[in-house]
Amino acid sequence: MSGPKPKSWIEAIHAYVPGKSAGADGRPLIKLSANENPLGTSPAALAARAAAAEPSRYPDPDSKALRAAIAEVHGLDPALVVMGTGSDELLHLAAQGYAGPGDEVLFSRFSFSVYDIAARRCGATPVEAPDADFGTDVDALLALVSERTRVVFLANPNNPTGSYLPRAELARLHAGLPQDVLLVVDQAYAEYVGPADDDGGLDLAAAHDNVLVTRTFSKIYGLAGERVGWGTGASAIVDTLNRIRGPFNVTNSAQAMALAAVQDRQFVDDARDHNARERARFVARLEALGNHGLRPLPSEANFVLILFSGKLTAEAAYNGLADRGYITRWLPGQGLPQGLRITIGTAEQMDEIAAHLRDMAEAVR
Ligand SMILES: *Cc1c(COP(=O)(O)O)cnc(C)c1O
């Protein structure tokens, strides 16, 4: 074949697999596969969409008003806030800004699948540390730091497991890294964690030169479709990301909606409360199923990963739930063929799913 040949490291990438929203036959299903907010979007944000700047005009390249609002809510210097087209853009920029061919990008097994893509996209070598019973193993990560390590990614809470590294462990991970290694703390689900259990990521980012925290409007704020994320870290890091980000990377509507959303703290509190309540109820119902081999992993996020070790397999549960109208996330491509990740939906949805899982488990016992 003639024609242009992609770089070898690009050819090695397995494209990100998004959560599905329809069954194999194209039938629309209730979507609990992408960790979206079942409560939708803040009404204030929806109202702000109508008042957004004209689509014929380029957006503010610096998202100035939005950055000021984010900084106000989180007690940050707006100059140290950098915006992304989703936090996804920022994860890629972090890898691209600090790693390249010959360098290593380190993360845990069973963590966010974008880290592997981000590492390969810039020609760096992805390095996976073993997990500790599906959670992050700080010692295993530190043991794999080499003189080639340039970036360490940590999702906290982690996707797809829901596991959470407490403040002291995150501090220990940071303290064990060389100062010239960038630690990216991906806090996509941080708003689901109560303030008392804060992991201290923002404090680390404020106090050190080698920490970037990323956040997103896609999850608790219910703005996944608008693609807004932000990050904060030392000014040299923010400067690096600003040099290489898209110049108009947050649209007019996204800036307007995210600005209203970040100021609607009631919506965020309600979503956190709903999630904590329904997650606990769902897990309790699964645990009450008895000896069917379903193990819900402890989760601090807006989803639960269930491991299947009995007669009912994760694949059969995935297909059975799809037959009953629910699309969830089966994870064979992430090394978890025994795992089904289910986003916390409404109370009625979670009751129905728990009942379906019980019926399916009893039918094959
Ligand atoms: C959903 C998610 C993101 C957010 O991606 P966006 O690009 O902001 O929509 C980032 N990290 C993790 C771990 C996620 O699960």
mmCIF file of C-alpha atoms and ligand atoms in Angstrom:
data_model
loop_
_atom_site.group_PDB
_atom_site.id
_atom_site.type_symbol
_atom_site.label_atom_id
_atom_site.label_comp_id
_atom_site.label_asym_id
_atom_site.label_seq_id
_atom_site.Cartn_x
_atom_site.Cartn_y
_atom_site.Cartn_z
ATOM 1 C CA MET A 1 0.000 0.000 0.000
ATOM 2 C CA SER A 2 1.121 3.531 -0.683
ATOM 3 C CA GLY A 3 -0.513 6.415 1.135
ATOM 4 C CA PRO A 4 0.618 8.142 4.311
ATOM 5 C CA LYS A 5 1.764 5.931 7.162
ATOM 6 C CA PRO A 6 0.811 6.922 10.714
ATOM 7 C CA LYS A 7 3.515 7.033 13.354
ATOM 8 C CA SER A 8 4.100 3.591 14.888
ATOM 9 C CA TRP A 9 3.057 4.780 18.365
ATOM 10 C CA ILE A 10 -0.228 6.095 16.971
ATOM 11 C CA GLU A 11 -0.904 2.768 15.265
ATOM 12 C CA ALA A 12 -0.466 1.061 18.646
ATOM 13 C CA ILE A 13 -3.398 2.990 20.167
ATOM 14 C CA HIS A 14 -6.692 1.242 20.867
ATOM 15 C CA ALA A 15 -9.309 3.971 20.453
ATOM 16 C CA TYR A 16 -11.286 4.971 23.537
ATOM 17 C CA VAL A 17 -14.541 3.002 23.799
ATOM 18 C CA PRO A 18 -17.347 5.346 24.892
ATOM 19 C CA GLY A 19 -20.331 4.162 26.950
ATOM 20 C CA LYS A 20 -23.058 2.960 24.612
ATOM 21 C CA SER A 21 -26.572 4.390 24.542
ATOM 22 C CA ALA A 22 -28.379 1.814 22.416
ATOM 23 C CA GLY A 23 -28.637 -1.965 22.295
ATOM 24 C CA ALA A 24 -27.123 -4.173 19.596
ATOM 25 C CA ASP A 25 -30.406 -3.864 17.669
ATOM 26 C CA GLY A 26 -30.323 -0.050 17.855
ATOM 27 C CA ARG A 27 -33.140 0.117 20.425
ATOM 28 C CA PRO A 28 -32.636 3.101 22.767
ATOM 29 C CA LEU A 29 -31.876 1.970 26.316
ATOM 30 C CA ILE A 30 -31.689 3.721 29.665
ATOM 31 C CA LYS A 31 -28.052 4.744 29.721
ATOM 32 C CA LEU A 32 -26.107 3.923 32.862
ATOM 33 C CA SER A 33 -22.843 3.381 31.011
ATOM 34 C CA ALA A 34 -21.117 6.772 31.010
ATOM 35 C CA ASN A 35 -21.410 8.124 34.573
ATOM 36 C CA GLU A 36 -23.665 10.996 33.552
ATOM 37 C CA ASN A 37 -25.851 12.806 36.069
ATOM 38 C CA PRO A 38 -29.336 11.233 36.366
ATOM 39 C CA LEU A 39 -30.645 14.564 37.685
ATOM 40 C CA GLY A 40 -29.677 16.269 34.430
ATOM 41 C CA THR A 41 -28.274 19.793 34.483
ATOM 42 C CA SER A 42 -28.707 22.746 36.854
ATOM 43 C CA PRO A 43 -31.740 24.822 35.755
ATOM 44 C CA ALA A 44 -29.551 27.915 36.107
ATOM 45 C CA ALA A 45 -27.114 26.437 33.586
ATOM 46 C CA LEU A 46 -29.929 25.592 31.177
ATOM 47 C CA ALA A 47 -31.185 29.172 31.421
ATOM 48 C CA ALA A 48 -27.658 30.487 30.790
ATOM 49 C CA ARG A 49 -27.490 28.599 27.509
ATOM 50 C CA ALA A 50 -30.057 30.956 25.995
ATOM 51 C CA ALA A 51 -28.031 33.982 27.094
ATOM 52 C CA ALA A 52 -24.685 32.703 25.760
ATOM 53 C CA ALA A 53 -22.693 34.845 23.323
ATOM 54 C CA GLU A 54 -23.627 34.706 19.627
ATOM 55 C CA PRO A 55 -22.540 31.529 17.850
ATOM 56 C CA SER A 56 -21.209 33.682 14.999
ATOM 57 C CA ARG A 57 -18.559 35.034 17.396
ATOM 58 C CA TYR A 58 -15.499 33.172 18.617
ATOM 59 C CA PRO A 59 -15.618 32.436 22.334
ATOM 60 C CA ASP A 60 -13.441 34.249 24.857
ATOM 61 C CA PRO A 61 -10.112 32.433 24.296
ATOM 62 C CA ASP A 62 -9.251 32.797 27.991
ATOM 63 C CA SER A 63 -12.648 31.826 29.451
ATOM 64 C CA LYS A 64 -12.010 34.722 31.812
ATOM 65 C CA ALA A 65 -15.375 34.941 33.575
ATOM 66 C CA LEU A 66 -15.609 31.180 33.950
ATOM 67 C CA ARG A 67 -12.112 30.877 35.379
ATOM 68 C CA ALA A 68 -12.893 33.649 37.874
ATOM 69 C CA ALA A 69 -16.054 31.825 38.992
ATOM 70 C CA ILE A 70 -14.231 28.503 39.387
ATOM 71 C CA ALA A 71 -11.417 30.201 41.305
ATOM 72 C CA GLU A 72 -13.937 31.888 43.602
ATOM 73 C CA VAL A 73 -15.719 28.634 44.459
ATOM 74 C CA HIS A 74 -12.481 26.740 45.123
ATOM 75 C CA GLY A 75 -10.439 29.531 46.706
ATOM 76 C CA LEU A 76 -7.887 29.601 43.881
ATOM 77 C CA ASP A 77 -5.970 32.260 41.978
ATOM 78 C CA PRO A 78 -7.776 32.554 38.586
ATOM 79 C CA ALA A 79 -4.365 32.868 36.899
ATOM 80 C CA LEU A 80 -3.668 29.298 38.020
ATOM 81 C CA VAL A 81 -6.809 27.855 36.393
ATOM 82 C CA VAL A 82 -6.525 26.459 32.857
ATOM 83 C CA MET A 83 -9.559 25.384 30.834
ATOM 84 C CA GLY A 84 -9.890 22.361 28.570
ATOM 85 C CA THR A 85 -12.348 20.903 26.073
ATOM 86 C CA GLY A 86 -13.379 18.474 28.773
ATOM 87 C CA SER A 87 -10.722 17.393 31.220
ATOM 88 C CA ASP A 88 -9.826 14.902 28.509
ATOM 89 C CA GLU A 89 -7.990 17.664 26.617
ATOM 90 C CA LEU A 90 -6.023 18.554 29.756
ATOM 91 C CA LEU A 91 -4.964 14.940 30.368
ATOM 92 C CA HIS A 92 -3.590 14.770 26.829
ATOM 93 C CA LEU A 93 -1.893 18.165 27.164
ATOM 94 C CA ALA A 94 -0.251 17.102 30.425
ATOM 95 C CA ALA A 95 1.232 14.028 28.755
ATOM 96 C CA GLN A 96 2.216 15.942 25.635
ATOM 97 C CA GLY A 97 3.732 18.835 27.569
ATOM 98 C CA TYR A 98 5.969 16.685 29.735
ATOM 99 C CA ALA A 99 6.554 13.346 28.008
ATOM 100 C CA GLY A 100 7.661 12.128 24.596
ATOM 101 C CA PRO A 101 9.496 9.260 22.889
ATOM 102 C CA GLY A 102 11.793 7.464 25.338
ATOM 103 C CA ASP A 103 9.878 8.718 28.377
ATOM 104 C CA GLU A 104 7.513 6.778 30.601
ATOM 105 C CA VAL A 105 4.007 7.649 31.759
ATOM 106 C CA LEU A 106 2.963 5.734 34.854
ATOM 107 C CA PHE A 107 -0.486 4.806 36.149
ATOM 108 C CA SER A 108 -2.321 2.022 37.925
ATOM 109 C CA ARG A 109 -3.832 -1.037 36.351
ATOM 110 C CA PHE A 110 -7.642 -0.740 36.134
ATOM 111 C CA SER A 111 -7.530 3.048 35.989
ATOM 112 C CA PHE A 112 -8.887 5.458 33.367
ATOM 113 C CA SER A 113 -8.317 4.132 29.853
ATOM 114 C CA VAL A 114 -7.478 7.596 28.486
ATOM 115 C CA TYR A 115 -4.081 7.538 30.290
ATOM 116 C CA ASP A 116 -2.771 4.801 28.017
ATOM 117 C CA ILE A 117 -3.957 6.717 24.937
ATOM 118 C CA ALA A 118 -2.485 9.989 26.238
ATOM 119 C CA ALA A 119 0.899 8.334 26.805
ATOM 120 C CA ARG A 120 1.022 6.687 23.390
ATOM 121 C CA ARG A 121 -0.276 9.754 21.559
ATOM 122 C CA CYS A 122 2.879 11.669 22.415
ATOM 123 C CA GLY A 123 5.166 8.713 21.742
ATOM 124 C CA ALA A 124 5.843 7.944 25.419
ATOM 125 C CA THR A 125 5.727 4.456 26.909
ATOM 126 C CA PRO A 126 2.760 3.656 29.160
ATOM 127 C CA VAL A 127 3.731 1.775 32.341
ATOM 128 C CA GLU A 128 1.032 0.064 34.411
ATOM 129 C CA ALA A 129 1.508 -0.612 38.112
ATOM 130 C CA PRO A 130 -0.269 -3.560 39.736
ATOM 131 C CA ASP A 131 -3.400 -2.763 41.725
ATOM 132 C CA ALA A 132 -4.108 -3.677 45.353
ATOM 133 C CA ASP A 133 -7.422 -5.575 45.229
ATOM 134 C CA PHE A 134 -8.616 -3.228 42.441
ATOM 135 C CA GLY A 135 -7.502 -0.124 44.337
ATOM 136 C CA THR A 136 -4.430 2.065 43.849
ATOM 137 C CA ASP A 137 -1.238 0.601 45.310
ATOM 138 C CA VAL A 138 1.035 3.531 46.175
ATOM 139 C CA ASP A 139 4.046 1.302 46.822
ATOM 140 C CA ALA A 140 3.593 -0.475 43.495
ATOM 141 C CA LEU A 141 3.464 2.878 41.682
ATOM 142 C CA LEU A 142 6.543 4.196 43.482
ATOM 143 C CA ALA A 143 8.431 0.977 42.782
ATOM 144 C CA LEU A 144 7.969 1.550 39.042
ATOM 145 C CA VAL A 145 9.264 5.121 38.988
ATOM 146 C CA SER A 146 12.422 5.208 36.872
ATOM 147 C CA GLU A 147 14.674 7.955 35.585
ATOM 148 C CA ARG A 148 12.473 7.904 32.468
ATOM 149 C CA THR A 149 9.221 8.568 34.338
ATOM 150 C CA ARG A 150 7.883 12.010 33.427
ATOM 151 C CA VAL A 151 4.178 11.874 34.299
ATOM 152 C CA VAL A 152 2.120 9.881 36.828
ATOM 153 C CA PHE A 153 -1.673 9.766 36.365
ATOM 154 C CA LEU A 154 -3.969 9.039 39.281
ATOM 155 C CA ALA A 155 -7.769 9.121 39.077
ATOM 156 C CA ASN A 156 -9.182 9.786 42.534
ATOM 157 C CA PRO A 157 -11.867 8.491 42.910
ATOM 158 C CA ASN A 158 -10.794 6.007 40.261
ATOM 159 C CA ASN A 159 -12.763 5.003 37.184
ATOM 160 C CA PRO A 160 -13.781 2.171 36.605
ATOM 161 C CA THR A 161 -13.263 0.742 40.102
ATOM 162 C CA GLY A 162 -14.626 3.594 42.268
ATOM 163 C CA SER A 163 -11.705 3.152 44.672
ATOM 164 C CA TYR A 164 -10.400 6.127 46.591
ATOM 165 C CA LEU A 165 -6.967 7.017 47.864
ATOM 166 C CA PRO A 166 -7.237 8.907 51.171
ATOM 167 C CA ARG A 167 -5.383 12.136 51.817
ATOM 168 C CA ALA A 168 -2.434 10.573 53.646
ATOM 169 C CA GLU A 169 -1.857 8.041 50.868
ATOM 170 C CA LEU A 170 -2.008 10.684 48.142
ATOM 171 C CA ALA A 171 0.496 12.764 50.122
ATOM 172 C CA ARG A 172 2.724 9.704 50.443
ATOM 173 C CA LEU A 173 2.573 9.076 46.697
ATOM 174 C CA HIS A 174 3.519 12.681 45.992
ATOM 175 C CA ALA A 175 6.311 12.687 48.576
ATOM 176 C CA GLY A 176 7.826 9.568 46.995
ATOM 177 C CA LEU A 177 8.043 11.083 43.503
ATOM 178 C CA PRO A 178 11.076 12.971 42.222
ATOM 179 C CA GLN A 179 10.382 16.711 41.992
ATOM 180 C CA ASP A 180 10.710 16.669 38.217
ATOM 181 C CA VAL A 181 7.915 14.132 37.759
ATOM 182 C CA LEU A 182 4.465 15.614 37.110
ATOM 183 C CA LEU A 183 1.704 14.090 39.245
ATOM 184 C CA VAL A 184 -1.699 14.504 37.588
ATOM 185 C CA VAL A 185 -4.529 14.039 40.078
ATOM 186 C CA ASP A 186 -7.626 13.477 37.953
ATOM 187 C CA GLN A 187 -10.510 14.502 40.202
ATOM 188 C CA ALA A 188 -13.357 13.930 37.746
ATOM 189 C CA TYR A 189 -15.486 12.543 40.596
ATOM 190 C CA ALA A 190 -14.161 14.676 43.471
ATOM 191 C CA GLU A 191 -17.477 16.477 44.000
ATOM 192 C CA TYR A 192 -19.082 13.150 44.935
ATOM 193 C CA VAL A 193 -16.709 12.850 47.907
ATOM 194 C CA GLY A 194 -17.830 14.641 51.053
ATOM 195 C CA PRO A 195 -15.661 17.615 52.163
ATOM 196 C CA ALA A 196 -14.528 15.675 55.249
ATOM 197 C CA ASP A 197 -12.889 13.068 53.007
ATOM 198 C CA ASP A 198 -11.165 15.485 50.623
ATOM 199 C CA ASP A 199 -7.974 13.937 49.220
ATOM 200 C CA GLY A 200 -5.959 17.152 49.539
ATOM 201 C CA GLY A 201 -5.166 17.248 45.816
ATOM 202 C CA LEU A 202 -5.878 20.967 45.465
ATOM 203 C CA ASP A 203 -3.639 21.689 48.471
ATOM 204 C CA LEU A 204 -0.823 19.664 46.906
ATOM 205 C CA ALA A 205 -1.265 21.529 43.617
ATOM 206 C CA ALA A 206 -1.090 24.856 45.439
ATOM 207 C CA ALA A 207 1.977 23.933 47.489
ATOM 208 C CA HIS A 208 4.201 22.144 44.969
ATOM 209 C CA ASP A 209 5.649 22.724 41.510
ATOM 210 C CA ASN A 210 4.852 19.265 40.163
ATOM 211 C CA VAL A 211 1.143 18.644 40.722
ATOM 212 C CA LEU A 212 -1.730 19.226 38.294
ATOM 213 C CA VAL A 213 -5.312 18.662 39.478
ATOM 214 C CA THR A 214 -7.975 18.234 36.800
ATOM 215 C CA ARG A 215 -11.732 18.567 37.245
ATOM 216 C CA THR A 216 -14.677 18.273 34.896
ATOM 217 C CA PHE A 217 -18.159 19.668 34.335
ATOM 218 C CA SER A 218 -19.151 16.341 32.733
ATOM 219 C CA LYS A 219 -20.085 14.419 35.837
ATOM 220 C CA ILE A 220 -21.754 16.057 38.847
ATOM 221 C CA TYR A 221 -22.523 19.259 36.923
ATOM 222 C CA GLY A 222 -24.371 17.337 34.227
ATOM 223 C CA LEU A 223 -22.643 19.103 31.320
ATOM 224 C CA ALA A 224 -20.954 16.153 29.583
ATOM 225 C CA GLY A 225 -22.280 17.305 26.212
ATOM 226 C CA GLU A 226 -20.752 20.774 26.524
ATOM 227 C CA ARG A 227 -17.157 19.510 27.001
ATOM 228 C CA VAL A 228 -15.703 21.650 29.789
ATOM 229 C CA GLY A 229 -12.871 20.735 32.135
ATOM 230 C CA TRP A 230 -10.377 22.713 34.143
ATOM 231 C CA GLY A 231 -7.077 22.205 35.850
ATOM 232 C CA THR A 232 -4.913 23.955 38.391
ATOM 233 C CA GLY A 233 -1.273 23.743 39.362
ATOM 234 C CA ALA A 234 1.877 25.814 39.590
ATOM 235 C CA SER A 235 2.057 28.732 37.151
ATOM 236 C CA ALA A 236 4.740 27.022 35.039
ATOM 237 C CA ILE A 237 2.436 24.029 34.524
ATOM 238 C CA VAL A 238 -0.581 26.197 33.709
ATOM 239 C CA ASP A 239 1.597 28.172 31.292
ATOM 240 C CA THR A 240 2.737 24.980 29.552
ATOM 241 C CA LEU A 241 -0.822 23.749 29.050
ATOM 242 C CA ASN A 242 -2.010 27.169 27.867
ATOM 243 C CA ARG A 243 0.681 27.195 25.169
ATOM 244 C CA ILE A 244 -0.539 23.992 23.594
ATOM 245 C CA ARG A 245 -4.295 23.971 24.209
ATOM 246 C CA GLY A 246 -6.746 24.910 21.486
ATOM 247 C CA PRO A 247 -6.980 28.714 21.391
ATOM 248 C CA PHE A 248 -10.810 28.684 21.483
ATOM 249 C CA ASN A 249 -11.201 25.404 23.332
ATOM 250 C CA VAL A 250 -14.359 26.175 25.326
ATOM 251 C CA THR A 251 -17.408 27.203 23.307
ATOM 252 C CA ASN A 252 -19.677 30.169 24.039
ATOM 253 C CA SER A 253 -22.493 27.979 25.339
ATOM 254 C CA ALA A 254 -20.097 25.851 27.376
ATOM 255 C CA GLN A 255 -18.552 28.911 29.054
ATOM 256 C CA ALA A 256 -21.976 30.375 29.866
ATOM 257 C CA MET A 257 -23.465 27.115 31.151
ATOM 258 C CA ALA A 258 -20.433 26.100 33.215
ATOM 259 C CA LEU A 259 -20.310 29.557 34.803
ATOM 260 C CA ALA A 260 -23.930 29.250 35.954
ATOM 261 C CA ALA A 261 -23.432 25.609 36.973
ATOM 262 C CA VAL A 262 -20.411 26.207 39.190
ATOM 263 C CA GLN A 263 -22.340 28.895 41.056
ATOM 264 C CA ASP A 264 -25.358 26.643 41.658
ATOM 265 C CA ARG A 265 -24.000 24.910 44.760
ATOM 266 C CA GLN A 266 -27.465 23.652 45.717
ATOM 267 C CA PHE A 267 -27.621 21.529 42.562
ATOM 268 C CA VAL A 268 -24.198 20.058 43.319
ATOM 269 C CA ASP A 269 -25.124 19.303 46.941
ATOM 270 C CA ASP A 270 -28.399 17.682 45.861
ATOM 271 C CA ALA A 271 -26.624 15.548 43.262
ATOM 272 C CA ARG A 272 -24.016 14.438 45.805
ATOM 273 C CA ASP A 273 -26.719 13.566 48.347
ATOM 274 C CA HIS A 274 -28.776 11.686 45.777
ATOM 275 C CA ASN A 275 -25.731 9.725 44.658
ATOM 276 C CA ALA A 276 -24.569 8.825 48.179
ATOM 277 C CA ARG A 277 -28.062 7.687 49.155
ATOM 278 C CA GLU A 278 -28.797 5.640 46.035
ATOM 279 C CA ARG A 279 -25.318 4.136 45.864
ATOM 280 C CA ALA A 280 -25.614 2.932 49.472
ATOM 281 C CA ARG A 281 -29.086 1.518 48.863
ATOM 282 C CA PHE A 282 -27.972 -0.235 45.668
ATOM 283 C CA VAL A 283 -24.883 -1.760 47.275
ATOM 284 C CA ALA A 284 -26.939 -2.904 50.287
ATOM 285 C CA ARG A 285 -29.409 -4.630 47.952
ATOM 286 C CA LEU A 286 -26.579 -6.382 46.106
ATOM 287 C CA GLU A 287 -24.977 -7.481 49.354
ATOM 288 C CA ALA A 288 -28.334 -8.863 50.527
ATOM 289 C CA LEU A 289 -28.457 -11.155 47.488
ATOM 290 C CA GLY A 290 -26.401 -13.723 49.350
ATOM 291 C CA ASN A 291 -24.163 -16.276 47.771
ATOM 292 C CA HIS A 292 -24.449 -15.517 44.055
ATOM 293 C CA GLY A 293 -20.874 -14.314 43.624
ATOM 294 C CA LEU A 294 -21.697 -10.646 43.035
ATOM 295 C CA ARG A 295 -19.167 -8.359 44.719
ATOM 296 C CA PRO A 296 -19.792 -4.626 44.528
ATOM 297 C CA LEU A 297 -16.462 -2.853 45.058
ATOM 298 C CA PRO A 298 -16.517 0.043 47.550
ATOM 299 C CA SER A 299 -17.091 3.225 45.536
ATOM 300 C CA GLU A 300 -16.691 6.927 46.255
ATOM 301 C CA ALA A 301 -17.914 7.832 42.765
ATOM 302 C CA ASN A 302 -21.242 7.906 40.911
ATOM 303 C CA PHE A 303 -21.011 4.296 39.782
ATOM 304 C CA VAL A 304 -20.390 0.856 41.220
ATOM 305 C CA LEU A 305 -18.173 -1.817 39.710
ATOM 306 C CA ILE A 306 -19.639 -5.272 40.384
ATOM 307 C CA LEU A 307 -17.334 -8.286 40.099
ATOM 308 C CA PHE A 308 -19.032 -11.549 39.134
ATOM 309 C CA SER A 309 -17.540 -14.865 40.278
ATOM 310 C CA GLY A 310 -20.621 -17.121 40.396
ATOM 311 C CA LYS A 311 -22.821 -18.769 37.788
ATOM 312 C CA LEU A 312 -24.141 -15.425 36.584
ATOM 313 C CA THR A 313 -21.291 -13.881 34.605
ATOM 314 C CA ALA A 314 -20.719 -10.177 34.012
ATOM 315 C CA GLU A 315 -21.309 -10.747 30.308
ATOM 316 C CA ALA A 316 -24.641 -12.485 30.926
ATOM 317 C CA ALA A 317 -25.677 -9.761 33.369
ATOM 318 C CA TYR A 318 -24.709 -7.095 30.829
ATOM 319 C CA ASN A 319 -26.749 -8.773 28.087
ATOM 320 C CA GLY A 320 -29.630 -9.528 30.433
ATOM 321 C CA LEU A 321 -29.833 -5.926 31.605
ATOM 322 C CA ALA A 322 -29.736 -4.755 27.978
ATOM 323 C CA ASP A 323 -32.661 -7.083 27.198
ATOM 324 C CA ARG A 324 -34.480 -5.440 30.102
ATOM 325 C CA GLY A 325 -33.836 -1.900 28.870
ATOM 326 C CA TYR A 326 -30.588 -0.868 30.594
ATOM 327 C CA ILE A 327 -27.198 -0.248 29.034
ATOM 328 C CA THR A 328 -24.320 -0.624 31.487
ATOM 329 C CA ARG A 329 -20.583 -0.956 30.994
ATOM 330 C CA TRP A 330 -19.000 -4.390 30.647
ATOM 331 C CA LEU A 331 -15.227 -4.063 30.711
ATOM 332 C CA PRO A 332 -13.451 -6.956 28.956
ATOM 333 C CA GLY A 333 -11.354 -4.454 26.995
ATOM 334 C CA GLN A 334 -9.948 -3.072 30.249
ATOM 335 C CA GLY A 335 -8.869 -6.435 31.612
ATOM 336 C CA LEU A 336 -12.069 -6.798 33.622
ATOM 337 C CA PRO A 337 -14.216 -9.422 31.849
ATOM 338 C CA GLN A 338 -15.646 -10.211 35.298
ATOM 339 C CA GLY A 339 -16.647 -6.582 35.885
ATOM 340 C CA LEU A 340 -19.814 -4.621 35.160
ATOM 341 C CA ARG A 341 -19.784 -0.895 35.904
ATOM 342 C CA ILE A 342 -23.189 0.619 36.574
ATOM 343 C CA THR A 343 -23.768 4.365 36.889
ATOM 344 C CA ILE A 344 -26.016 5.402 39.779
ATOM 345 C CA GLY A 345 -29.312 6.459 38.205
ATOM 346 C CA THR A 346 -32.655 7.331 39.756
ATOM 347 C CA ALA A 347 -34.020 5.436 42.783
ATOM 348 C CA GLU A 348 -36.506 3.581 40.557
ATOM 349 C CA GLN A 349 -33.813 2.587 38.057
ATOM 350 C CA MET A 350 -31.498 1.260 40.768
ATOM 351 C CA ASP A 351 -34.318 -0.727 42.408
ATOM 352 C CA GLU A 352 -35.210 -2.241 39.066
ATOM 353 C CA ILE A 353 -31.609 -3.149 38.248
ATOM 354 C CA ALA A 354 -31.065 -4.755 41.646
ATOM 355 C CA ALA A 355 -34.254 -6.800 41.140
ATOM 356 C CA HIS A 356 -33.172 -7.840 37.618
ATOM 357 C CA LEU A 357 -29.752 -8.916 38.886
ATOM 358 C CA ARG A 358 -31.399 -10.954 41.646
ATOM 359 C CA ASP A 359 -33.778 -12.627 39.157
ATOM 360 C CA MET A 360 -30.966 -13.410 36.726
ATOM 361 C CA ALA A 361 -28.717 -14.798 39.482
ATOM 362 C CA GLU A 362 -31.519 -16.989 40.832
ATOM 363 C CA ALA A 363 -32.394 -18.258 37.358
ATOM 364 C CA VAL A 364 -28.904 -19.736 36.832
ATOM 365 C CA ARG A 365 -28.106 -20.913 40.361
HETATM 366 C C1 LIG B 1 -15.361 11.029 32.944
HETATM 367 C C2 LIG B 1 -13.921 11.151 33.313
HETATM 368 C C3 LIG B 1 -13.190 12.265 32.935
HETATM 369 C C4 LIG B 1 -13.883 13.426 32.305
HETATM 370 O O1 LIG B 1 -13.732 13.558 30.988
HETATM 371 P P1 LIG B 1 -14.264 14.890 30.294
HETATM 372 O O2 LIG B 1 -13.375 14.981 29.135
HETATM 373 O O3 LIG B 1 -14.078 16.017 31.249
HETATM 374 O O4 LIG B 1 -15.696 14.648 29.967
HETATM 375 C C5 LIG B 1 -11.869 12.368 33.321
HETATM 376 N N1 LIG B 1 -11.298 11.411 34.070
HETATM 377 C C6 LIG B 1 -11.988 10.336 34.480
HETATM 378 C C7 LIG B 1 -11.334 9.348 35.353
HETATM 379 C C8 LIG B 1 -13.318 10.167 34.085
HETATM 380 O O5 LIG B 1 -13.987 9.086 34.462
#
